[in-house]
Amino acid sequence: MKKLSSVVCLLAILLVVLPGPLYKWQLIELGTAFTGIRYGVFAAMAGAVLLVIQAGFFRKQTNWAVFGVSCVFAAVAIVMPLSIMNKAKSVPPIHDISTDVITPPEFIAIAPLRADAPNPVEYAGAETAAQQLKAYPELATLNYKENTKHVIRVSIDTVKSLGWELVNADVDQGIIEATDTTTWFGFKDDVVIRVVAHGDSSALDIRSKSRVGKSDLGKNAERINQFITLLNKELTAK
């Protein structure tokens, strides 16, 4: 029993954790990765049942150190996917977020990189805009007293500080394009930043869009807020 429960719990954590890197390294398809995670949850539940039986009827034969590790494996394999599911339910099923939903910044240099992406480069449209405004009302055009060239240069530094891959930076045109790659699955999300002059001041808009998936689990809005927070800090410092 103790060997069976340990093996099942180990299998469960592997089925939940490994699909992300395997998809990232292009060894499996996305559908296969999600199937693996689903079976991992089932295996973790089975492992948890076996652990309860082991603790109740086979206490004398139990190696409690191994038992503890198995409990952790089962818990992680259940909690991690369920937390993702809960997150998905708490945010709108959209993947294109912009501080300007009327005339969102357009991808130019990044457009060819998204040629084979399931999500097209064009803005997702009015329905997405309505859902975004309801879920993320704080996201709006940012106005700064600094001139455009200063804002764009600090924005470039901010992009680099966040570890995004800089694809295009045109100070004169006030455009920055970059790609952020997620850690677990290696999903590539693209960002475009537009800075325009309003007299001696500047207006900045930023858009973040996923290449894959109907829902971004709130990641694009989170990324934009992260950029804004760091940019404001850098502009204050400089």
PDB file of C-alpha atoms in Angstrom:
ATOM      1  CA  MET A   1       0.000   0.000   0.000  1.00  0.00           C
ATOM      2  CA  LYS A   2       2.736   2.457   0.946  1.00  0.00           C
ATOM      3  CA  LYS A   3       4.554   1.872  -2.342  1.00  0.00           C
ATOM      4  CA  LEU A   4       1.341   2.170  -4.350  1.00  0.00           C
ATOM      5  CA  SER A   5       0.306   5.458  -2.741  1.00  0.00           C
ATOM      6  CA  SER A   6       3.782   6.925  -3.202  1.00  0.00           C
ATOM      7  CA  VAL A   7       3.949   5.903  -6.860  1.00  0.00           C
ATOM      8  CA  VAL A   8       0.475   7.292  -7.589  1.00  0.00           C
ATOM      9  CA  CYS A   9       1.275  10.620  -5.910  1.00  0.00           C
ATOM     10  CA  LEU A  10       4.588  10.890  -7.757  1.00  0.00           C
ATOM     11  CA  LEU A  11       2.833  10.154 -11.037  1.00  0.00           C
ATOM     12  CA  ALA A  12       0.230  12.803 -10.213  1.00  0.00           C
ATOM     13  CA  ILE A  13       2.751  15.595  -9.635  1.00  0.00           C
ATOM     14  CA  LEU A  14       4.647  14.664 -12.791  1.00  0.00           C
ATOM     15  CA  LEU A  15       1.449  14.711 -14.870  1.00  0.00           C
ATOM     16  CA  VAL A  16       0.623  18.180 -13.544  1.00  0.00           C
ATOM     17  CA  VAL A  17       4.049  19.826 -13.606  1.00  0.00           C
ATOM     18  CA  LEU A  18       5.745  18.371 -16.693  1.00  0.00           C
ATOM     19  CA  PRO A  19       3.185  19.214 -19.444  1.00  0.00           C
ATOM     20  CA  GLY A  20       4.132  22.901 -19.273  1.00  0.00           C
ATOM     21  CA  PRO A  21       7.859  22.448 -20.005  1.00  0.00           C
ATOM     22  CA  LEU A  22       7.145  19.669 -22.510  1.00  0.00           C
ATOM     23  CA  TYR A  23       4.833  22.003 -24.437  1.00  0.00           C
ATOM     24  CA  LYS A  24       7.330  24.859 -24.084  1.00  0.00           C
ATOM     25  CA  TRP A  25      10.028  22.657 -25.626  1.00  0.00           C
ATOM     26  CA  GLN A  26       7.556  21.669 -28.400  1.00  0.00           C
ATOM     27  CA  LEU A  27       7.615  17.992 -27.428  1.00  0.00           C
ATOM     28  CA  ILE A  28       3.830  17.727 -27.038  1.00  0.00           C
ATOM     29  CA  GLU A  29       0.756  19.576 -28.299  1.00  0.00           C
ATOM     30  CA  LEU A  30      -1.203  21.966 -26.100  1.00  0.00           C
ATOM     31  CA  GLY A  31      -4.239  19.670 -26.000  1.00  0.00           C
ATOM     32  CA  THR A  32      -2.041  16.796 -24.843  1.00  0.00           C
ATOM     33  CA  ALA A  33      -0.552  19.005 -22.131  1.00  0.00           C
ATOM     34  CA  PHE A  34      -3.982  19.936 -20.754  1.00  0.00           C
ATOM     35  CA  THR A  35      -5.084  16.285 -20.881  1.00  0.00           C
ATOM     36  CA  GLY A  36      -2.018  15.318 -18.879  1.00  0.00           C
ATOM     37  CA  ILE A  37      -2.826  17.891 -16.214  1.00  0.00           C
ATOM     38  CA  ARG A  38      -6.420  16.671 -15.996  1.00  0.00           C
ATOM     39  CA  TYR A  39      -5.292  13.072 -15.492  1.00  0.00           C
ATOM     40  CA  GLY A  40      -2.772  14.341 -12.953  1.00  0.00           C
ATOM     41  CA  VAL A  41      -5.590  15.767 -10.849  1.00  0.00           C
ATOM     42  CA  PHE A  42      -7.454  12.445 -11.025  1.00  0.00           C
ATOM     43  CA  ALA A  43      -4.280  10.593 -10.022  1.00  0.00           C
ATOM     44  CA  ALA A  44      -3.731  13.001  -7.123  1.00  0.00           C
ATOM     45  CA  MET A  45      -7.255  12.381  -5.847  1.00  0.00           C
ATOM     46  CA  ALA A  46      -6.690   8.641  -6.049  1.00  0.00           C
ATOM     47  CA  GLY A  47      -3.369   9.080  -4.269  1.00  0.00           C
ATOM     48  CA  ALA A  48      -5.021  11.088  -1.516  1.00  0.00           C
ATOM     49  CA  VAL A  49      -7.528   8.294  -0.948  1.00  0.00           C
ATOM     50  CA  LEU A  50      -4.720   5.735  -0.766  1.00  0.00           C
ATOM     51  CA  LEU A  51      -2.858   7.919   1.727  1.00  0.00           C
ATOM     52  CA  VAL A  52      -5.910   8.092   3.969  1.00  0.00           C
ATOM     53  CA  ILE A  53      -6.256   4.309   3.826  1.00  0.00           C
ATOM     54  CA  GLN A  54      -2.555   3.902   4.549  1.00  0.00           C
ATOM     55  CA  ALA A  55      -2.696   6.254   7.548  1.00  0.00           C
ATOM     56  CA  GLY A  56      -5.766   4.503   8.899  1.00  0.00           C
ATOM     57  CA  PHE A  57      -4.923   0.815   8.390  1.00  0.00           C
ATOM     58  CA  PHE A  58      -1.189   0.485   7.725  1.00  0.00           C
ATOM     59  CA  ARG A  59       0.348   2.855  10.260  1.00  0.00           C
ATOM     60  CA  LYS A  60       3.010   0.414  11.494  1.00  0.00           C
ATOM     61  CA  GLN A  61       4.370  -0.181   8.003  1.00  0.00           C
ATOM     62  CA  THR A  62       4.355   3.503   7.037  1.00  0.00           C
ATOM     63  CA  ASN A  63       7.508   5.494   6.399  1.00  0.00           C
ATOM     64  CA  TRP A  64       6.270   8.862   7.597  1.00  0.00           C
ATOM     65  CA  ALA A  65       8.893  10.894   5.737  1.00  0.00           C
ATOM     66  CA  VAL A  66       7.837   9.339   2.440  1.00  0.00           C
ATOM     67  CA  PHE A  67       4.204   9.682   3.499  1.00  0.00           C
ATOM     68  CA  GLY A  68       4.689  13.402   4.090  1.00  0.00           C
ATOM     69  CA  VAL A  69       6.322  13.947   0.705  1.00  0.00           C
ATOM     70  CA  SER A  70       3.506  12.014  -0.976  1.00  0.00           C
ATOM     71  CA  CYS A  71       0.952  14.220   0.766  1.00  0.00           C
ATOM     72  CA  VAL A  72       2.698  17.321  -0.547  1.00  0.00           C
ATOM     73  CA  PHE A  73       2.776  15.900  -4.083  1.00  0.00           C
ATOM     74  CA  ALA A  74      -0.929  15.069  -3.965  1.00  0.00           C
ATOM     75  CA  ALA A  75      -1.858  18.458  -2.518  1.00  0.00           C
ATOM     76  CA  VAL A  76       0.125  20.416  -5.113  1.00  0.00           C
ATOM     77  CA  ALA A  77      -1.226  18.285  -7.971  1.00  0.00           C
ATOM     78  CA  ILE A  78      -4.780  19.096  -6.854  1.00  0.00           C
ATOM     79  CA  VAL A  79      -4.461  22.693  -5.660  1.00  0.00           C
ATOM     80  CA  MET A  80      -2.409  24.104  -8.541  1.00  0.00           C
ATOM     81  CA  PRO A  81      -4.817  23.187 -11.382  1.00  0.00           C
ATOM     82  CA  LEU A  82      -7.854  24.086  -9.274  1.00  0.00           C
ATOM     83  CA  SER A  83      -6.389  27.512  -8.505  1.00  0.00           C
ATOM     84  CA  ILE A  84      -5.922  28.088 -12.239  1.00  0.00           C
ATOM     85  CA  MET A  85      -9.542  27.061 -12.840  1.00  0.00           C
ATOM     86  CA  ASN A  86     -10.731  29.459 -10.149  1.00  0.00           C
ATOM     87  CA  LYS A  87      -8.661  32.241 -11.701  1.00  0.00           C
ATOM     88  CA  ALA A  88     -10.212  31.532 -15.100  1.00  0.00           C
ATOM     89  CA  LYS A  89     -13.687  31.869 -13.579  1.00  0.00           C
ATOM     90  CA  SER A  90     -12.826  35.199 -11.924  1.00  0.00           C
ATOM     91  CA  VAL A  91     -11.703  37.020 -15.090  1.00  0.00           C
ATOM     92  CA  PRO A  92     -13.385  37.545 -18.475  1.00  0.00           C
ATOM     93  CA  PRO A  93     -12.485  35.055 -21.253  1.00  0.00           C
ATOM     94  CA  ILE A  94     -10.488  37.589 -23.272  1.00  0.00           C
ATOM     95  CA  HIS A  95      -6.848  37.806 -24.360  1.00  0.00           C
ATOM     96  CA  ASP A  96      -6.419  41.299 -25.843  1.00  0.00           C
ATOM     97  CA  ILE A  97      -6.075  44.178 -23.352  1.00  0.00           C
ATOM     98  CA  SER A  98      -5.433  47.839 -24.148  1.00  0.00           C
ATOM     99  CA  THR A  99      -5.493  51.126 -22.267  1.00  0.00           C
ATOM    100  CA  ASP A 100      -7.152  52.554 -25.389  1.00  0.00           C
ATOM    101  CA  VAL A 101     -10.013  50.348 -26.579  1.00  0.00           C
ATOM    102  CA  ILE A 102     -11.200  52.863 -29.214  1.00  0.00           C
ATOM    103  CA  THR A 103      -7.972  53.192 -31.202  1.00  0.00           C
ATOM    104  CA  PRO A 104      -5.680  50.576 -29.644  1.00  0.00           C
ATOM    105  CA  PRO A 105      -1.964  50.626 -30.550  1.00  0.00           C
ATOM    106  CA  GLU A 106      -1.247  48.427 -33.572  1.00  0.00           C
ATOM    107  CA  PHE A 107       1.387  45.713 -33.883  1.00  0.00           C
ATOM    108  CA  ILE A 108       3.730  46.358 -36.802  1.00  0.00           C
ATOM    109  CA  ALA A 109       7.122  44.689 -36.359  1.00  0.00           C
ATOM    110  CA  ILE A 110       5.507  41.903 -34.333  1.00  0.00           C
ATOM    111  CA  ALA A 111       2.789  41.185 -36.898  1.00  0.00           C
ATOM    112  CA  PRO A 112       4.964  38.766 -38.958  1.00  0.00           C
ATOM    113  CA  LEU A 113       5.915  36.920 -35.752  1.00  0.00           C
ATOM    114  CA  ARG A 114       2.224  36.213 -35.124  1.00  0.00           C
ATOM    115  CA  ALA A 115       1.517  34.990 -38.657  1.00  0.00           C
ATOM    116  CA  ASP A 116       0.857  31.408 -37.506  1.00  0.00           C
ATOM    117  CA  ALA A 117      -0.648  32.308 -34.124  1.00  0.00           C
ATOM    118  CA  PRO A 118      -4.238  31.147 -33.443  1.00  0.00           C
ATOM    119  CA  ASN A 119      -5.117  34.649 -32.208  1.00  0.00           C
ATOM    120  CA  PRO A 120      -4.916  37.192 -35.061  1.00  0.00           C
ATOM    121  CA  VAL A 121      -2.922  40.397 -34.757  1.00  0.00           C
ATOM    122  CA  GLU A 122      -6.019  42.594 -35.167  1.00  0.00           C
ATOM    123  CA  TYR A 123      -7.749  44.003 -32.081  1.00  0.00           C
ATOM    124  CA  ALA A 124     -10.388  41.633 -30.722  1.00  0.00           C
ATOM    125  CA  GLY A 125     -13.232  44.171 -31.058  1.00  0.00           C
ATOM    126  CA  ALA A 126     -16.136  45.811 -29.237  1.00  0.00           C
ATOM    127  CA  GLU A 127     -17.229  42.766 -27.231  1.00  0.00           C
ATOM    128  CA  THR A 128     -13.740  42.334 -25.816  1.00  0.00           C
ATOM    129  CA  ALA A 129     -13.549  46.063 -25.080  1.00  0.00           C
ATOM    130  CA  ALA A 130     -16.819  45.947 -23.134  1.00  0.00           C
ATOM    131  CA  GLN A 131     -15.648  42.986 -21.052  1.00  0.00           C
ATOM    132  CA  GLN A 132     -12.324  44.665 -20.369  1.00  0.00           C
ATOM    133  CA  LEU A 133     -13.882  47.952 -19.257  1.00  0.00           C
ATOM    134  CA  LYS A 134     -16.049  46.069 -16.787  1.00  0.00           C
ATOM    135  CA  ALA A 135     -13.254  43.845 -15.426  1.00  0.00           C
ATOM    136  CA  TYR A 136     -10.350  46.311 -15.505  1.00  0.00           C
ATOM    137  CA  PRO A 137     -11.795  49.847 -15.258  1.00  0.00           C
ATOM    138  CA  GLU A 138      -8.462  51.180 -13.977  1.00  0.00           C
ATOM    139  CA  LEU A 139      -6.774  50.657 -17.349  1.00  0.00           C
ATOM    140  CA  ALA A 140      -6.834  53.906 -19.321  1.00  0.00           C
ATOM    141  CA  THR A 141      -4.529  56.202 -21.283  1.00  0.00           C
ATOM    142  CA  LEU A 142      -1.675  57.521 -19.141  1.00  0.00           C
ATOM    143  CA  ASN A 143      -0.734  61.196 -19.244  1.00  0.00           C
ATOM    144  CA  TYR A 144       2.728  62.444 -18.298  1.00  0.00           C
ATOM    145  CA  LYS A 145       4.194  65.928 -18.038  1.00  0.00           C
ATOM    146  CA  GLU A 146       7.458  64.742 -19.586  1.00  0.00           C
ATOM    147  CA  ASN A 147       8.081  65.019 -23.350  1.00  0.00           C
ATOM    148  CA  THR A 148       7.557  62.012 -25.602  1.00  0.00           C
ATOM    149  CA  LYS A 149      11.215  61.192 -26.223  1.00  0.00           C
ATOM    150  CA  HIS A 150      11.924  61.025 -22.514  1.00  0.00           C
ATOM    151  CA  VAL A 151       8.869  58.875 -21.840  1.00  0.00           C
ATOM    152  CA  ILE A 152       9.687  56.491 -24.689  1.00  0.00           C
ATOM    153  CA  ARG A 153      13.305  56.100 -23.552  1.00  0.00           C
ATOM    154  CA  VAL A 154      12.255  55.356 -19.983  1.00  0.00           C
ATOM    155  CA  SER A 155       9.620  52.961 -21.349  1.00  0.00           C
ATOM    156  CA  ILE A 156      12.347  51.090 -23.247  1.00  0.00           C
ATOM    157  CA  ASP A 157      14.348  50.791 -20.024  1.00  0.00           C
ATOM    158  CA  THR A 158      11.222  49.541 -18.247  1.00  0.00           C
ATOM    159  CA  VAL A 159      10.626  46.880 -20.902  1.00  0.00           C
ATOM    160  CA  LYS A 160      14.205  45.671 -20.469  1.00  0.00           C
ATOM    161  CA  SER A 161      13.922  45.705 -16.677  1.00  0.00           C
ATOM    162  CA  LEU A 162      10.840  43.480 -16.896  1.00  0.00           C
ATOM    163  CA  GLY A 163      12.783  40.954 -18.960  1.00  0.00           C
ATOM    164  CA  TRP A 164      10.638  41.285 -22.082  1.00  0.00           C
ATOM    165  CA  GLU A 165      12.205  40.647 -25.475  1.00  0.00           C
ATOM    166  CA  LEU A 166      12.491  43.993 -27.244  1.00  0.00           C
ATOM    167  CA  VAL A 167      11.383  43.566 -30.877  1.00  0.00           C
ATOM    168  CA  ASN A 168      11.168  47.191 -32.049  1.00  0.00           C
ATOM    169  CA  ALA A 169      11.893  50.577 -30.495  1.00  0.00           C
ATOM    170  CA  ASP A 170      11.373  53.757 -32.507  1.00  0.00           C
ATOM    171  CA  VAL A 171      11.927  56.851 -30.392  1.00  0.00           C
ATOM    172  CA  ASP A 172      10.914  59.254 -33.179  1.00  0.00           C
ATOM    173  CA  GLN A 173       7.639  57.426 -33.877  1.00  0.00           C
ATOM    174  CA  GLY A 174       6.996  56.763 -30.184  1.00  0.00           C
ATOM    175  CA  ILE A 175       6.488  53.031 -30.671  1.00  0.00           C
ATOM    176  CA  ILE A 176       7.846  50.067 -28.708  1.00  0.00           C
ATOM    177  CA  GLU A 177       7.047  46.421 -29.433  1.00  0.00           C
ATOM    178  CA  ALA A 178       8.091  43.534 -27.229  1.00  0.00           C
ATOM    179  CA  THR A 179       7.317  39.913 -26.381  1.00  0.00           C
ATOM    180  CA  ASP A 180       6.931  38.400 -22.924  1.00  0.00           C
ATOM    181  CA  THR A 181       7.281  34.626 -22.537  1.00  0.00           C
ATOM    182  CA  THR A 182       5.507  32.950 -19.618  1.00  0.00           C
ATOM    183  CA  THR A 183       7.573  30.731 -17.362  1.00  0.00           C
ATOM    184  CA  TRP A 184       5.623  27.483 -17.113  1.00  0.00           C
ATOM    185  CA  PHE A 185       4.163  26.885 -20.575  1.00  0.00           C
ATOM    186  CA  GLY A 186       6.318  29.342 -22.488  1.00  0.00           C
ATOM    187  CA  PHE A 187       3.293  31.141 -23.934  1.00  0.00           C
ATOM    188  CA  LYS A 188       4.320  34.217 -25.938  1.00  0.00           C
ATOM    189  CA  ASP A 189       2.303  37.377 -25.309  1.00  0.00           C
ATOM    190  CA  ASP A 190       3.027  40.503 -27.348  1.00  0.00           C
ATOM    191  CA  VAL A 191       3.088  44.094 -26.156  1.00  0.00           C
ATOM    192  CA  VAL A 192       2.953  47.373 -28.072  1.00  0.00           C
ATOM    193  CA  ILE A 193       3.458  50.770 -26.420  1.00  0.00           C
ATOM    194  CA  ARG A 194       2.506  54.053 -28.105  1.00  0.00           C
ATOM    195  CA  VAL A 195       3.572  57.493 -26.895  1.00  0.00           C
ATOM    196  CA  VAL A 196       2.166  60.651 -28.528  1.00  0.00           C
ATOM    197  CA  ALA A 197       2.712  64.336 -27.801  1.00  0.00           C
ATOM    198  CA  HIS A 198       0.075  66.510 -26.166  1.00  0.00           C
ATOM    199  CA  GLY A 199       1.810  69.878 -26.287  1.00  0.00           C
ATOM    200  CA  ASP A 200       4.877  69.551 -24.075  1.00  0.00           C
ATOM    201  CA  SER A 201       3.407  66.540 -22.273  1.00  0.00           C
ATOM    202  CA  SER A 202       2.824  62.944 -23.398  1.00  0.00           C
ATOM    203  CA  ALA A 203       0.051  60.372 -23.589  1.00  0.00           C
ATOM    204  CA  LEU A 204       0.969  56.700 -23.370  1.00  0.00           C
ATOM    205  CA  ASP A 205      -1.088  53.671 -24.294  1.00  0.00           C
ATOM    206  CA  ILE A 206      -0.079  50.044 -23.932  1.00  0.00           C
ATOM    207  CA  ARG A 207      -1.657  46.910 -25.341  1.00  0.00           C
ATOM    208  CA  SER A 208      -0.893  43.290 -24.456  1.00  0.00           C
ATOM    209  CA  LYS A 209      -2.237  40.353 -26.491  1.00  0.00           C
ATOM    210  CA  SER A 210      -1.793  36.582 -26.192  1.00  0.00           C
ATOM    211  CA  ARG A 211      -0.871  34.525 -29.241  1.00  0.00           C
ATOM    212  CA  VAL A 212      -2.671  31.417 -27.957  1.00  0.00           C
ATOM    213  CA  GLY A 213      -5.832  30.821 -25.926  1.00  0.00           C
ATOM    214  CA  LYS A 214      -9.272  32.361 -25.600  1.00  0.00           C
ATOM    215  CA  SER A 215      -8.696  33.446 -21.997  1.00  0.00           C
ATOM    216  CA  ASP A 216      -5.423  34.883 -20.705  1.00  0.00           C
ATOM    217  CA  LEU A 217      -6.328  34.186 -17.046  1.00  0.00           C
ATOM    218  CA  GLY A 218      -5.865  37.902 -16.386  1.00  0.00           C
ATOM    219  CA  LYS A 219      -2.196  37.808 -17.386  1.00  0.00           C
ATOM    220  CA  ASN A 220      -2.305  40.644 -19.949  1.00  0.00           C
ATOM    221  CA  ALA A 221      -3.961  43.099 -17.551  1.00  0.00           C
ATOM    222  CA  GLU A 222      -1.506  42.031 -14.866  1.00  0.00           C
ATOM    223  CA  ARG A 223       1.392  42.642 -17.272  1.00  0.00           C
ATOM    224  CA  ILE A 224       0.129  46.109 -18.184  1.00  0.00           C
ATOM    225  CA  ASN A 225      -0.314  47.075 -14.538  1.00  0.00           C
ATOM    226  CA  GLN A 226       3.176  45.777 -13.787  1.00  0.00           C
ATOM    227  CA  PHE A 227       4.616  47.922 -16.588  1.00  0.00           C
ATOM    228  CA  ILE A 228       2.719  51.028 -15.463  1.00  0.00           C
ATOM    229  CA  THR A 229       3.844  50.636 -11.852  1.00  0.00           C
ATOM    230  CA  LEU A 230       7.505  50.302 -12.817  1.00  0.00           C
ATOM    231  CA  LEU A 231       7.325  53.070 -15.443  1.00  0.00           C
ATOM    232  CA  ASN A 232       5.820  55.521 -12.950  1.00  0.00           C
ATOM    233  CA  LYS A 233       8.549  54.635 -10.473  1.00  0.00           C
ATOM    234  CA  GLU A 234      11.293  55.139 -13.082  1.00  0.00           C
ATOM    235  CA  LEU A 235       9.858  58.445 -14.314  1.00  0.00           C
ATOM    236  CA  THR A 236       9.690  59.746 -10.758  1.00  0.00           C
ATOM    237  CA  ALA A 237      13.296  58.693 -10.163  1.00  0.00           C
ATOM    238  CA  LYS A 238      14.537  60.312 -13.390  1.00  0.00           C
TER     239      LYS A 238
END
